[in-house]
JSON list of C-alpha atoms and ligand atoms in Angstrom, two decimals:
[
{"chain": "A", "resi": 1, "resn": "UNK", "atom": "CA", "xyz": [-37.59, 86.88, -69.44]},
{"chain": "A", "resi": 2, "resn": "UNK", "atom": "CA", "xyz": [-41.38, 86.17, -69.86]},
{"chain": "A", "resi": 3, "resn": "UNK", "atom": "CA", "xyz": [-41.84, 88.76, -72.71]},
{"chain": "A", "resi": 4, "resn": "UNK", "atom": "CA", "xyz": [-45.33, 88.95, -74.70]},
{"chain": "A", "resi": 5, "resn": "UNK", "atom": "CA", "xyz": [-43.04, 87.50, -78.10]},
{"chain": "A", "resi": 6, "resn": "UNK", "atom": "CA", "xyz": [-45.50, 85.41, -79.40]},
{"chain": "A", "resi": 7, "resn": "UNK", "atom": "CA", "xyz": [-48.35, 87.63, -79.16]},
{"chain": "A", "resi": 8, "resn": "UNK", "atom": "CA", "xyz": [-50.11, 87.28, -82.44]},
{"chain": "A", "resi": 9, "resn": "UNK", "atom": "CA", "xyz": [-48.59, 84.51, -82.77]},
{"chain": "A", "resi": 10, "resn": "UNK", "atom": "CA", "xyz": [-51.28, 80.93, -83.29]},
{"chain": "A", "resi": 11, "resn": "UNK", "atom": "CA", "xyz": [-49.45, 77.85, -82.24]},
{"chain": "A", "resi": 12, "resn": "UNK", "atom": "CA", "xyz": [-50.62, 74.54, -82.75]},
{"chain": "A", "resi": 13, "resn": "UNK", "atom": "CA", "xyz": [-49.34, 71.51, -80.16]},
{"chain": "A", "resi": 14, "resn": "UNK", "atom": "CA", "xyz": [-49.64, 67.93, -79.83]},
{"chain": "A", "resi": 15, "resn": "UNK", "atom": "CA", "xyz": [-49.23, 66.07, -76.77]},
{"chain": "A", "resi": 16, "resn": "UNK", "atom": "CA", "xyz": [-49.16, 63.16, -74.80]},
{"chain": "A", "resi": 17, "resn": "UNK", "atom": "CA", "xyz": [-49.60, 59.88, -76.11]},
{"chain": "A", "resi": 18, "resn": "UNK", "atom": "CA", "xyz": [-52.25, 58.17, -78.60]},
{"chain": "A", "resi": 19, "resn": "UNK", "atom": "CA", "xyz": [-54.93, 55.11, -77.31]},
{"chain": "A", "resi": 20, "resn": "UNK", "atom": "CA", "xyz": [-55.35, 51.91, -80.57]},
{"chain": "A", "resi": 21, "resn": "UNK", "atom": "CA", "xyz": [-58.43, 49.82, -79.70]},
{"chain": "A", "resi": 22, "resn": "UNK", "atom": "CA", "xyz": [-58.32, 46.56, -79.99]},
{"chain": "A", "resi": 23, "resn": "UNK", "atom": "CA", "xyz": [-61.89, 45.85, -78.20]},
{"chain": "A", "resi": 24, "resn": "UNK", "atom": "CA", "xyz": [-63.76, 48.34, -76.31]},
{"chain": "A", "resi": 25, "resn": "UNK", "atom": "CA", "xyz": [-62.03, 47.22, -73.21]},
{"chain": "A", "resi": 26, "resn": "UNK", "atom": "CA", "xyz": [-58.52, 47.06, -74.17]},
{"chain": "A", "resi": 27, "resn": "UNK", "atom": "CA", "xyz": [-55.40, 49.21, -76.36]},
{"chain": "A", "resi": 28, "resn": "UNK", "atom": "CA", "xyz": [-51.94, 49.28, -77.49]},
{"chain": "A", "resi": 29, "resn": "UNK", "atom": "CA", "xyz": [-50.35, 52.58, -75.98]},
{"chain": "A", "resi": 30, "resn": "UNK", "atom": "CA", "xyz": [-46.84, 54.07, -74.76]},
{"chain": "A", "resi": 31, "resn": "UNK", "atom": "CA", "xyz": [-45.75, 55.88, -71.54]},
{"chain": "A", "resi": 32, "resn": "UNK", "atom": "CA", "xyz": [-45.91, 59.91, -72.29]},
{"chain": "A", "resi": 33, "resn": "UNK", "atom": "CA", "xyz": [-46.84, 61.85, -70.33]},
{"chain": "A", "resi": 34, "resn": "UNK", "atom": "CA", "xyz": [-47.83, 64.89, -71.91]},
{"chain": "A", "resi": 35, "resn": "UNK", "atom": "CA", "xyz": [-45.41, 67.03, -69.54]},
{"chain": "A", "resi": 36, "resn": "UNK", "atom": "CA", "xyz": [-43.49, 68.12, -72.31]},
{"chain": "A", "resi": 37, "resn": "UNK", "atom": "CA", "xyz": [-46.46, 69.58, -74.56]},
{"chain": "A", "resi": 38, "resn": "UNK", "atom": "CA", "xyz": [-48.01, 70.68, -72.43]},
{"chain": "A", "resi": 39, "resn": "UNK", "atom": "CA", "xyz": [-44.99, 73.04, -71.26]},
{"chain": "A", "resi": 40, "resn": "UNK", "atom": "CA", "xyz": [-44.86, 73.89, -74.47]},
{"chain": "A", "resi": 41, "resn": "UNK", "atom": "CA", "xyz": [-48.19, 74.74, -74.49]},
{"chain": "A", "resi": 42, "resn": "UNK", "atom": "CA", "xyz": [-48.01, 76.90, -71.42]},
{"chain": "A", "resi": 43, "resn": "UNK", "atom": "CA", "xyz": [-44.64, 78.53, -72.43]},
{"chain": "A", "resi": 44, "resn": "UNK", "atom": "CA", "xyz": [-46.43, 79.70, -75.41]},
{"chain": "A", "resi": 45, "resn": "UNK", "atom": "CA", "xyz": [-49.20, 81.49, -73.86]},
{"chain": "A", "resi": 46, "resn": "UNK", "atom": "CA", "xyz": [-47.03, 83.19, -71.16]},
{"chain": "A", "resi": 47, "resn": "UNK", "atom": "CA", "xyz": [-45.29, 84.75, -74.32]},
{"chain": "A", "resi": 48, "resn": "UNK", "atom": "CA", "xyz": [-48.93, 86.40, -75.73]},
{"chain": "A", "resi": 49, "resn": "UNK", "atom": "CA", "xyz": [-49.40, 83.43, -78.00]},
{"chain": "A", "resi": 50, "resn": "UNK", "atom": "CA", "xyz": [-53.17, 81.83, -79.09]},
{"chain": "A", "resi": 51, "resn": "UNK", "atom": "CA", "xyz": [-52.65, 78.25, -78.55]},
{"chain": "A", "resi": 52, "resn": "UNK", "atom": "CA", "xyz": [-54.33, 75.03, -79.79]},
{"chain": "A", "resi": 53, "resn": "UNK", "atom": "CA", "xyz": [-53.65, 72.17, -77.68]},
{"chain": "A", "resi": 54, "resn": "UNK", "atom": "CA", "xyz": [-54.75, 68.72, -79.16]},
{"chain": "A", "resi": 55, "resn": "UNK", "atom": "CA", "xyz": [-53.86, 65.93, -76.29]},
{"chain": "A", "resi": 56, "resn": "UNK", "atom": "CA", "xyz": [-53.88, 62.75, -76.19]},
{"chain": "A", "resi": 57, "resn": "UNK", "atom": "CA", "xyz": [-55.18, 60.96, -72.58]},
{"chain": "A", "resi": 58, "resn": "UNK", "atom": "CA", "xyz": [-53.06, 61.89, -69.62]},
{"chain": "A", "resi": 59, "resn": "UNK", "atom": "CA", "xyz": [-53.32, 62.69, -66.28]},
{"chain": "A", "resi": 60, "resn": "UNK", "atom": "CA", "xyz": [-52.01, 66.63, -65.68]},
{"chain": "A", "resi": 61, "resn": "UNK", "atom": "CA", "xyz": [-53.99, 69.70, -66.13]},
{"chain": "A", "resi": 62, "resn": "UNK", "atom": "CA", "xyz": [-53.81, 71.11, -69.72]},
{"chain": "A", "resi": 63, "resn": "UNK", "atom": "CA", "xyz": [-52.48, 75.23, -69.11]},
{"chain": "A", "resi": 64, "resn": "UNK", "atom": "CA", "xyz": [-55.32, 77.81, -68.60]},
{"chain": "A", "resi": 65, "resn": "UNK", "atom": "CA", "xyz": [-56.47, 79.85, -72.00]},
{"chain": "A", "resi": 66, "resn": "UNK", "atom": "CA", "xyz": [-55.62, 77.10, -74.47]},
{"chain": "A", "resi": 67, "resn": "UNK", "atom": "CA", "xyz": [-57.98, 75.83, -76.47]},
{"chain": "A", "resi": 68, "resn": "UNK", "atom": "CA", "xyz": [-57.91, 72.29, -76.24]},
{"chain": "A", "resi": 69, "resn": "UNK", "atom": "CA", "xyz": [-59.05, 69.65, -78.15]},
{"chain": "A", "resi": 70, "resn": "UNK", "atom": "CA", "xyz": [-59.09, 65.70, -76.60]},
{"chain": "A", "resi": 71, "resn": "UNK", "atom": "CA", "xyz": [-58.44, 63.18, -79.16]},
{"chain": "A", "resi": 72, "resn": "UNK", "atom": "CA", "xyz": [-57.97, 59.32, -77.98]},
{"chain": "A", "resi": 73, "resn": "UNK", "atom": "CA", "xyz": [-56.32, 57.46, -81.36]},
{"chain": "A", "resi": 74, "resn": "UNK", "atom": "CA", "xyz": [-53.60, 58.39, -83.85]},
{"chain": "A", "resi": 75, "resn": "UNK", "atom": "CA", "xyz": [-56.15, 58.97, -86.74]},
{"chain": "A", "resi": 76, "resn": "UNK", "atom": "CA", "xyz": [-58.74, 61.14, -84.15]},
{"chain": "A", "resi": 77, "resn": "UNK", "atom": "CA", "xyz": [-55.20, 63.04, -83.66]},
{"chain": "A", "resi": 78, "resn": "UNK", "atom": "CA", "xyz": [-54.33, 63.25, -87.60]},
{"chain": "A", "resi": 79, "resn": "UNK", "atom": "CA", "xyz": [-57.84, 65.03, -88.44]},
{"chain": "A", "resi": 80, "resn": "UNK", "atom": "CA", "xyz": [-57.95, 67.26, -85.73]},
{"chain": "A", "resi": 81, "resn": "UNK", "atom": "CA", "xyz": [-54.69, 68.84, -86.52]},
{"chain": "A", "resi": 82, "resn": "UNK", "atom": "CA", "xyz": [-55.10, 68.21, -90.73]},
{"chain": "A", "resi": 83, "resn": "UNK", "atom": "CA", "xyz": [-58.53, 70.16, -89.77]},
{"chain": "A", "resi": 84, "resn": "UNK", "atom": "CA", "xyz": [-56.80, 73.08, -88.50]},
{"chain": "A", "resi": 85, "resn": "UNK", "atom": "CA", "xyz": [-53.01, 73.22, -89.18]},
{"chain": "A", "resi": 86, "resn": "UNK", "atom": "CA", "xyz": [-54.28, 76.13, -91.83]},
{"chain": "A", "resi": 87, "resn": "UNK", "atom": "CA", "xyz": [-54.50, 78.75, -89.05]},
{"chain": "A", "resi": 88, "resn": "UNK", "atom": "CA", "xyz": [-51.49, 78.41, -87.15]},
{"chain": "A", "resi": 89, "resn": "UNK", "atom": "CA", "xyz": [-47.76, 80.12, -87.93]},
{"chain": "A", "resi": 90, "resn": "UNK", "atom": "CA", "xyz": [-46.21, 77.58, -85.62]},
{"chain": "A", "resi": 91, "resn": "UNK", "atom": "CA", "xyz": [-46.84, 73.94, -85.28]},
{"chain": "A", "resi": 92, "resn": "UNK", "atom": "CA", "xyz": [-45.01, 71.91, -82.70]},
{"chain": "A", "resi": 93, "resn": "UNK", "atom": "CA", "xyz": [-45.36, 68.09, -82.34]},
{"chain": "A", "resi": 94, "resn": "UNK", "atom": "CA", "xyz": [-45.19, 66.65, -78.92]},
{"chain": "A", "resi": 95, "resn": "UNK", "atom": "CA", "xyz": [-47.28, 63.82, -79.00]},
{"chain": "A", "resi": 96, "resn": "UNK", "atom": "CA", "xyz": [-45.80, 60.04, -78.62]},
{"chain": "A", "resi": 97, "resn": "UNK", "atom": "CA", "xyz": [-48.02, 59.16, -81.90]},
{"chain": "A", "resi": 98, "resn": "UNK", "atom": "CA", "xyz": [-48.82, 55.32, -82.41]},
{"chain": "A", "resi": 99, "resn": "UNK", "atom": "CA", "xyz": [-46.88, 54.24, -85.49]},
{"chain": "A", "resi": 100, "resn": "UNK", "atom": "CA", "xyz": [-49.23, 51.63, -85.55]},
{"chain": "A", "resi": 101, "resn": "UNK", "atom": "CA", "xyz": [-52.88, 50.68, -84.86]},
{"chain": "A", "resi": 102, "resn": "UNK", "atom": "CA", "xyz": [-55.46, 47.49, -84.84]},
{"chain": "A", "resi": 103, "resn": "UNK", "atom": "CA", "xyz": [-56.37, 46.23, -88.37]},
{"chain": "A", "resi": 104, "resn": "UNK", "atom": "CA", "xyz": [-59.91, 45.57, -87.40]},
{"chain": "A", "resi": 105, "resn": "UNK", "atom": "CA", "xyz": [-61.08, 46.48, -84.07]},
{"chain": "A", "resi": 106, "resn": "UNK", "atom": "CA", "xyz": [-63.38, 43.74, -82.69]},
{"chain": "A", "resi": 107, "resn": "UNK", "atom": "CA", "xyz": [-66.82, 45.15, -81.42]},
{"chain": "A", "resi": 108, "resn": "UNK", "atom": "CA", "xyz": [-67.23, 42.33, -78.92]},
{"chain": "A", "resi": 109, "resn": "UNK", "atom": "CA", "xyz": [-64.77, 42.15, -76.18]},
{"chain": "A", "resi": 110, "resn": "UNK", "atom": "CA", "xyz": [-62.70, 39.08, -77.61]},
{"chain": "A", "resi": 111, "resn": "UNK", "atom": "CA", "xyz": [-62.75, 35.81, -75.07]},
{"chain": "A", "resi": 112, "resn": "UNK", "atom": "CA", "xyz": [-59.66, 34.46, -73.98]},
{"chain": "A", "resi": 113, "resn": "UNK", "atom": "CA", "xyz": [-58.98, 31.04, -75.70]},
{"chain": "A", "resi": 114, "resn": "UNK", "atom": "CA", "xyz": [-56.32, 29.95, -76.99]},
{"chain": "A", "resi": 115, "resn": "UNK", "atom": "CA", "xyz": [-52.38, 30.39, -75.74]},
{"chain": "A", "resi": 116, "resn": "UNK", "atom": "CA", "xyz": [-51.30, 32.54, -78.74]},
{"chain": "A", "resi": 117, "resn": "UNK", "atom": "CA", "xyz": [-53.49, 35.70, -79.82]},
{"chain": "A", "resi": 118, "resn": "UNK", "atom": "CA", "xyz": [-52.60, 37.33, -82.91]},
{"chain": "A", "resi": 119, "resn": "UNK", "atom": "CA", "xyz": [-52.99, 40.88, -83.18]},
{"chain": "A", "resi": 120, "resn": "UNK", "atom": "CA", "xyz": [-52.39, 42.32, -87.03]},
{"chain": "A", "resi": 121, "resn": "UNK", "atom": "CA", "xyz": [-51.05, 45.84, -86.99]},
{"chain": "A", "resi": 122, "resn": "UNK", "atom": "CA", "xyz": [-51.13, 48.46, -89.71]},
{"chain": "A", "resi": 123, "resn": "UNK", "atom": "CA", "xyz": [-49.18, 51.44, -90.03]},
{"chain": "A", "resi": 124, "resn": "UNK", "atom": "CA", "xyz": [-51.21, 55.46, -88.99]},
{"chain": "A", "resi": 125, "resn": "UNK", "atom": "CA", "xyz": [-50.55, 58.63, -90.92]},
{"chain": "A", "resi": 126, "resn": "UNK", "atom": "CA", "xyz": [-47.88, 60.41, -89.71]},
{"chain": "A", "resi": 127, "resn": "UNK", "atom": "CA", "xyz": [-48.43, 63.55, -89.01]},
{"chain": "A", "resi": 128, "resn": "UNK", "atom": "CA", "xyz": [-45.23, 65.57, -89.06]},
{"chain": "A", "resi": 129, "resn": "UNK", "atom": "CA", "xyz": [-44.86, 64.26, -92.09]},
{"chain": "A", "resi": 130, "resn": "UNK", "atom": "CA", "xyz": [-48.60, 65.53, -93.39]},
{"chain": "A", "resi": 131, "resn": "UNK", "atom": "CA", "xyz": [-47.68, 68.77, -92.39]},
{"chain": "A", "resi": 132, "resn": "UNK", "atom": "CA", "xyz": [-43.72, 68.84, -93.58]},
{"chain": "A", "resi": 133, "resn": "UNK", "atom": "CA", "xyz": [-45.45, 68.14, -97.30]},
{"chain": "A", "resi": 134, "resn": "UNK", "atom": "CA", "xyz": [-48.13, 71.34, -96.93]},
{"chain": "A", "resi": 135, "resn": "UNK", "atom": "CA", "xyz": [-46.74, 73.82, -94.08]},
{"chain": "A", "resi": 136, "resn": "UNK", "atom": "CA", "xyz": [-45.42, 76.49, -96.57]},
{"chain": "A", "resi": 137, "resn": "UNK", "atom": "CA", "xyz": [-43.81, 78.78, -94.24]},
{"chain": "A", "resi": 138, "resn": "UNK", "atom": "CA", "xyz": [-45.18, 77.73, -91.30]},
{"chain": "A", "resi": 139, "resn": "UNK", "atom": "CA", "xyz": [-42.29, 76.27, -88.68]},
{"chain": "A", "resi": 140, "resn": "UNK", "atom": "CA", "xyz": [-42.71, 73.20, -88.28]},
{"chain": "A", "resi": 141, "resn": "UNK", "atom": "CA", "xyz": [-40.71, 71.39, -85.01]},
{"chain": "A", "resi": 142, "resn": "UNK", "atom": "CA", "xyz": [-40.61, 68.01, -83.84]},
{"chain": "A", "resi": 143, "resn": "UNK", "atom": "CA", "xyz": [-39.42, 65.51, -81.70]},
{"chain": "A", "resi": 144, "resn": "UNK", "atom": "CA", "xyz": [-37.35, 62.83, -81.53]},
{"chain": "A", "resi": 145, "resn": "UNK", "atom": "CA", "xyz": [-37.14, 59.75, -78.96]},
{"chain": "A", "resi": 146, "resn": "UNK", "atom": "CA", "xyz": [-34.42, 57.65, -79.37]},
{"chain": "A", "resi": 147, "resn": "UNK", "atom": "CA", "xyz": [-32.20, 54.92, -77.57]},
{"chain": "A", "resi": 148, "resn": "UNK", "atom": "CA", "xyz": [-29.30, 55.12, -79.91]},
{"chain": "A", "resi": 149, "resn": "UNK", "atom": "CA", "xyz": [-27.66, 57.16, -83.09]},
{"chain": "A", "resi": 150, "resn": "UNK", "atom": "CA", "xyz": [-29.36, 59.77, -82.30]},
{"chain": "A", "resi": 151, "resn": "UNK", "atom": "CA", "xyz": [-28.30, 62.70, -83.86]},
{"chain": "A", "resi": 152, "resn": "UNK", "atom": "CA", "xyz": [-28.12, 60.59, -86.87]},
{"chain": "A", "resi": 153, "resn": "UNK", "atom": "CA", "xyz": [-31.09, 59.16, -86.66]},
{"chain": "A", "resi": 154, "resn": "UNK", "atom": "CA", "xyz": [-33.30, 62.77, -85.59]},
{"chain": "A", "resi": 155, "resn": "UNK", "atom": "CA", "xyz": [-31.28, 64.10, -88.79]},
{"chain": "A", "resi": 156, "resn": "UNK", "atom": "CA", "xyz": [-32.64, 61.59, -90.76]},
{"chain": "A", "resi": 157, "resn": "UNK", "atom": "CA", "xyz": [-36.40, 62.59, -89.39]},
{"chain": "A", "resi": 158, "resn": "UNK", "atom": "CA", "xyz": [-35.89, 66.38, -89.48]},
{"chain": "A", "resi": 159, "resn": "UNK", "atom": "CA", "xyz": [-35.38, 65.85, -93.64]},
{"chain": "A", "resi": 160, "resn": "UNK", "atom": "CA", "xyz": [-37.65, 63.26, -94.15]},
{"chain": "A", "resi": 161, "resn": "UNK", "atom": "CA", "xyz": [-40.32, 64.85, -92.11]},
{"chain": "A", "resi": 162, "resn": "UNK", "atom": "CA", "xyz": [-39.35, 68.45, -93.82]},
{"chain": "A", "resi": 163, "resn": "UNK", "atom": "CA", "xyz": [-39.53, 69.99, -90.07]},
{"chain": "A", "resi": 164, "resn": "UNK", "atom": "CA", "xyz": [-37.63, 73.53, -89.34]},
{"chain": "A", "resi": 165, "resn": "UNK", "atom": "CA", "xyz": [-36.35, 71.93, -86.25]},
{"chain": "A", "resi": 166, "resn": "UNK", "atom": "CA", "xyz": [-36.00, 68.76, -84.25]},
{"chain": "A", "resi": 167, "resn": "UNK", "atom": "CA", "xyz": [-35.73, 68.33, -80.68]},
{"chain": "A", "resi": 168, "resn": "UNK", "atom": "CA", "xyz": [-34.19, 64.95, -79.99]},
{"chain": "A", "resi": 169, "resn": "UNK", "atom": "CA", "xyz": [-33.61, 63.24, -76.41]},
{"chain": "A", "resi": 170, "resn": "UNK", "atom": "CA", "xyz": [-31.59, 60.26, -75.79]},
{"chain": "A", "resi": 171, "resn": "UNK", "atom": "CA", "xyz": [-34.66, 58.13, -73.56]},
{"chain": "A", "resi": 172, "resn": "UNK", "atom": "CA", "xyz": [-31.75, 56.12, -72.05]},
{"chain": "A", "resi": 173, "resn": "UNK", "atom": "CA", "xyz": [-30.96, 58.81, -70.18]},
{"chain": "A", "resi": 174, "resn": "UNK", "atom": "CA", "xyz": [-31.46, 59.29, -66.47]},
{"chain": "A", "resi": 175, "resn": "UNK", "atom": "CA", "xyz": [-32.96, 62.64, -66.21]},
{"chain": "A", "resi": 176, "resn": "UNK", "atom": "CA", "xyz": [-34.64, 62.31, -69.91]},
{"chain": "A", "resi": 177, "resn": "UNK", "atom": "CA", "xyz": [-37.54, 61.71, -71.31]},
{"chain": "A", "resi": 178, "resn": "UNK", "atom": "CA", "xyz": [-40.85, 60.16, -70.13]},
{"chain": "A", "resi": 179, "resn": "UNK", "atom": "CA", "xyz": [-42.61, 60.53, -67.32]},
{"chain": "A", "resi": 180, "resn": "UNK", "atom": "CA", "xyz": [-39.87, 62.85, -65.49]},
{"chain": "A", "resi": 181, "resn": "UNK", "atom": "CA", "xyz": [-39.89, 66.59, -65.14]},
{"chain": "A", "resi": 182, "resn": "UNK", "atom": "CA", "xyz": [-36.64, 67.26, -66.43]},
{"chain": "A", "resi": 183, "resn": "UNK", "atom": "CA", "xyz": [-35.02, 66.78, -70.04]},
{"chain": "A", "resi": 184, "resn": "UNK", "atom": "CA", "xyz": [-31.88, 66.29, -72.16]},
{"chain": "A", "resi": 185, "resn": "UNK", "atom": "CA", "xyz": [-32.13, 67.47, -75.57]},
{"chain": "A", "resi": 186, "resn": "UNK", "atom": "CA", "xyz": [-30.31, 68.80, -78.58]},
{"chain": "A", "resi": 187, "resn": "UNK", "atom": "CA", "xyz": [-31.71, 70.97, -81.00]},
{"chain": "A", "resi": 188, "resn": "UNK", "atom": "CA", "xyz": [-31.32, 69.68, -85.10]},
{"chain": "A", "resi": 189, "resn": "UNK", "atom": "CA", "xyz": [-32.09, 72.61, -87.44]},
{"chain": "A", "resi": 190, "resn": "UNK", "atom": "CA", "xyz": [-32.32, 72.63, -91.40]},
{"chain": "A", "resi": 191, "resn": "UNK", "atom": "CA", "xyz": [-28.69, 73.98, -92.01]},
{"chain": "A", "resi": 192, "resn": "UNK", "atom": "CA", "xyz": [-27.62, 71.27, -90.06]},
{"chain": "A", "resi": 193, "resn": "UNK", "atom": "CA", "xyz": [-26.30, 73.39, -86.92]},
{"chain": "A", "resi": 194, "resn": "UNK", "atom": "CA", "xyz": [-26.92, 71.58, -83.48]},
{"chain": "A", "resi": 195, "resn": "UNK", "atom": "CA", "xyz": [-27.27, 73.33, -80.18]},
{"chain": "A", "resi": 196, "resn": "UNK", "atom": "CA", "xyz": [-26.44, 70.84, -77.06]},
{"chain": "A", "resi": 197, "resn": "UNK", "atom": "CA", "xyz": [-28.93, 71.74, -73.62]},
{"chain": "A", "resi": 198, "resn": "UNK", "atom": "CA", "xyz": [-27.67, 70.15, -70.78]},
{"chain": "A", "resi": 199, "resn": "UNK", "atom": "CA", "xyz": [-30.33, 68.67, -68.24]},
{"chain": "A", "resi": 200, "resn": "UNK", "atom": "CA", "xyz": [-33.63, 71.15, -67.59]},
{"chain": "A", "resi": 201, "resn": "UNK", "atom": "CA", "xyz": [-36.37, 71.90, -66.85]},
{"chain": "A", "resi": 202, "resn": "UNK", "atom": "CA", "xyz": [-39.18, 70.83, -69.43]},
{"chain": "A", "resi": 203, "resn": "UNK", "atom": "CA", "xyz": [-40.84, 74.01, -68.66]},
{"chain": "A", "resi": 204, "resn": "UNK", "atom": "CA", "xyz": [-37.18, 75.29, -69.53]},
{"chain": "A", "resi": 205, "resn": "UNK", "atom": "CA", "xyz": [-36.73, 73.36, -72.43]},
{"chain": "A", "resi": 206, "resn": "UNK", "atom": "CA", "xyz": [-40.41, 74.78, -73.52]},
{"chain": "A", "resi": 207, "resn": "UNK", "atom": "CA", "xyz": [-39.01, 78.64, -73.96]},
{"chain": "A", "resi": 208, "resn": "UNK", "atom": "CA", "xyz": [-35.77, 77.52, -75.23]},
{"chain": "A", "resi": 209, "resn": "UNK", "atom": "CA", "xyz": [-37.81, 76.24, -77.94]},
{"chain": "A", "resi": 210, "resn": "UNK", "atom": "CA", "xyz": [-40.06, 78.70, -78.79]},
{"chain": "A", "resi": 211, "resn": "UNK", "atom": "CA", "xyz": [-36.63, 81.03, -78.90]},
{"chain": "A", "resi": 212, "resn": "UNK", "atom": "CA", "xyz": [-35.70, 78.62, -81.68]},
{"chain": "A", "resi": 213, "resn": "UNK", "atom": "CA", "xyz": [-38.50, 78.95, -83.41]},
{"chain": "A", "resi": 214, "resn": "UNK", "atom": "CA", "xyz": [-39.07, 82.65, -83.50]},
{"chain": "A", "resi": 215, "resn": "UNK", "atom": "CA", "xyz": [-35.25, 83.23, -85.18]},
{"chain": "A", "resi": 216, "resn": "UNK", "atom": "CA", "xyz": [-36.16, 80.37, -87.29]},
{"chain": "A", "resi": 217, "resn": "UNK", "atom": "CA", "xyz": [-39.12, 82.43, -88.27]},
{"chain": "A", "resi": 218, "resn": "UNK", "atom": "CA", "xyz": [-37.26, 85.74, -88.69]},
{"chain": "A", "resi": 219, "resn": "UNK", "atom": "CA", "xyz": [-34.61, 84.35, -90.66]},
{"chain": "B", "resi": 301, "resn": "C5P", "atom": "O1", "xyz": [-40.95, 58.57, -86.26]},
{"chain": "B", "resi": 301, "resn": "C5P", "atom": "P1", "xyz": [-41.03, 59.12, -85.19]},
{"chain": "B", "resi": 301, "resn": "C5P", "atom": "O2", "xyz": [-42.19, 58.45, -84.47]},
{"chain": "B", "resi": 301, "resn": "C5P", "atom": "O3", "xyz": [-39.52, 58.88, -84.20]},
{"chain": "B", "resi": 301, "resn": "C5P", "atom": "O4", "xyz": [-41.52, 60.90, -84.86]},
{"chain": "B", "resi": 301, "resn": "C5P", "atom": "C1", "xyz": [-41.07, 61.82, -83.49]},
{"chain": "B", "resi": 301, "resn": "C5P", "atom": "C2", "xyz": [-42.35, 63.04, -84.62]},
{"chain": "B", "resi": 301, "resn": "C5P", "atom": "O5", "xyz": [-42.63, 62.76, -85.75]},
{"chain": "B", "resi": 301, "resn": "C5P", "atom": "C3", "xyz": [-42.55, 63.86, -83.28]},
{"chain": "B", "resi": 301, "resn": "C5P", "atom": "O6", "xyz": [-42.42, 64.81, -83.63]},
{"chain": "B", "resi": 301, "resn": "C5P", "atom": "C4", "xyz": [-43.96, 63.12, -83.20]},
{"chain": "B", "resi": 301, "resn": "C5P", "atom": "O7", "xyz": [-44.79, 63.93, -82.86]},
{"chain": "B", "resi": 301, "resn": "C5P", "atom": "C5", "xyz": [-44.28, 63.05, -84.49]},
{"chain": "B", "resi": 301, "resn": "C5P", "atom": "N1", "xyz": [-45.41, 61.72, -85.07]},
{"chain": "B", "resi": 301, "resn": "C5P", "atom": "C6", "xyz": [-46.47, 62.38, -85.62]},
{"chain": "B", "resi": 301, "resn": "C5P", "atom": "N2", "xyz": [-47.36, 61.30, -86.31]},
{"chain": "B", "resi": 301, "resn": "C5P", "atom": "C7", "xyz": [-46.77, 59.98, -86.36]},
{"chain": "B", "resi": 301, "resn": "C5P", "atom": "C8", "xyz": [-45.80, 59.73, -85.62]},
{"chain": "B", "resi": 301, "resn": "C5P", "atom": "C9", "xyz": [-44.93, 60.72, -85.23]},
{"chain": "B", "resi": 301, "resn": "C5P", "atom": "O8", "xyz": [-46.90, 63.28, -85.80]},
{"chain": "B", "resi": 301, "resn": "C5P", "atom": "N3", "xyz": [-47.69, 58.72, -86.11]}
]
């Protein structure tokens, strides 16, 4: 049912990994493919939303019609989201943002020397948590990729980041999580209710998320 139920709504989506530089040629990152976030952006476009996609470096093509801003590091992504969130109704944080960045980035390539090498890391801003503090009546949705205590950890994140809904997936299960085209997720909402979904394509998960967002917005 591809309706126009998002016409007039503005949705901001983060997607992909971030890269945290070590020196001019090296970085720390993760396995996020961007597929889930891009699917949310595409689904929202299909339903008539204005979509801004703030994306880390990925190898997939953004859906046409979105305003796309490419960023590299968590700080870049944070700055881009913070400067634009105010004009959006719905904020969906799908990016796998690096929790830490290098305390100092070397200006020149680090030379190989001793048998051990230590990189000091400092905490990155938590974009979703910062939005949670200022979101007002905007609907904030986050993701929670877990390897254990799925529901408990996801519920804690929902509360601590002041989200309206969290999409939890167990990344150890086949057919869920990084890189693949399918996902197996649970939705947990602010009122404690949860919805268990069967394995489905990331496109279908995206549409189910958008269905729930509308019901929250109206609630
Ligand atoms: O705490 P954790 O990283 O597991 O939470 C995941 C959720 O928080 C995702 O929605 C992710 O996009 C968001 N997040 C963020 N900025 C961070 C870390 C996580 O927006 N620095």
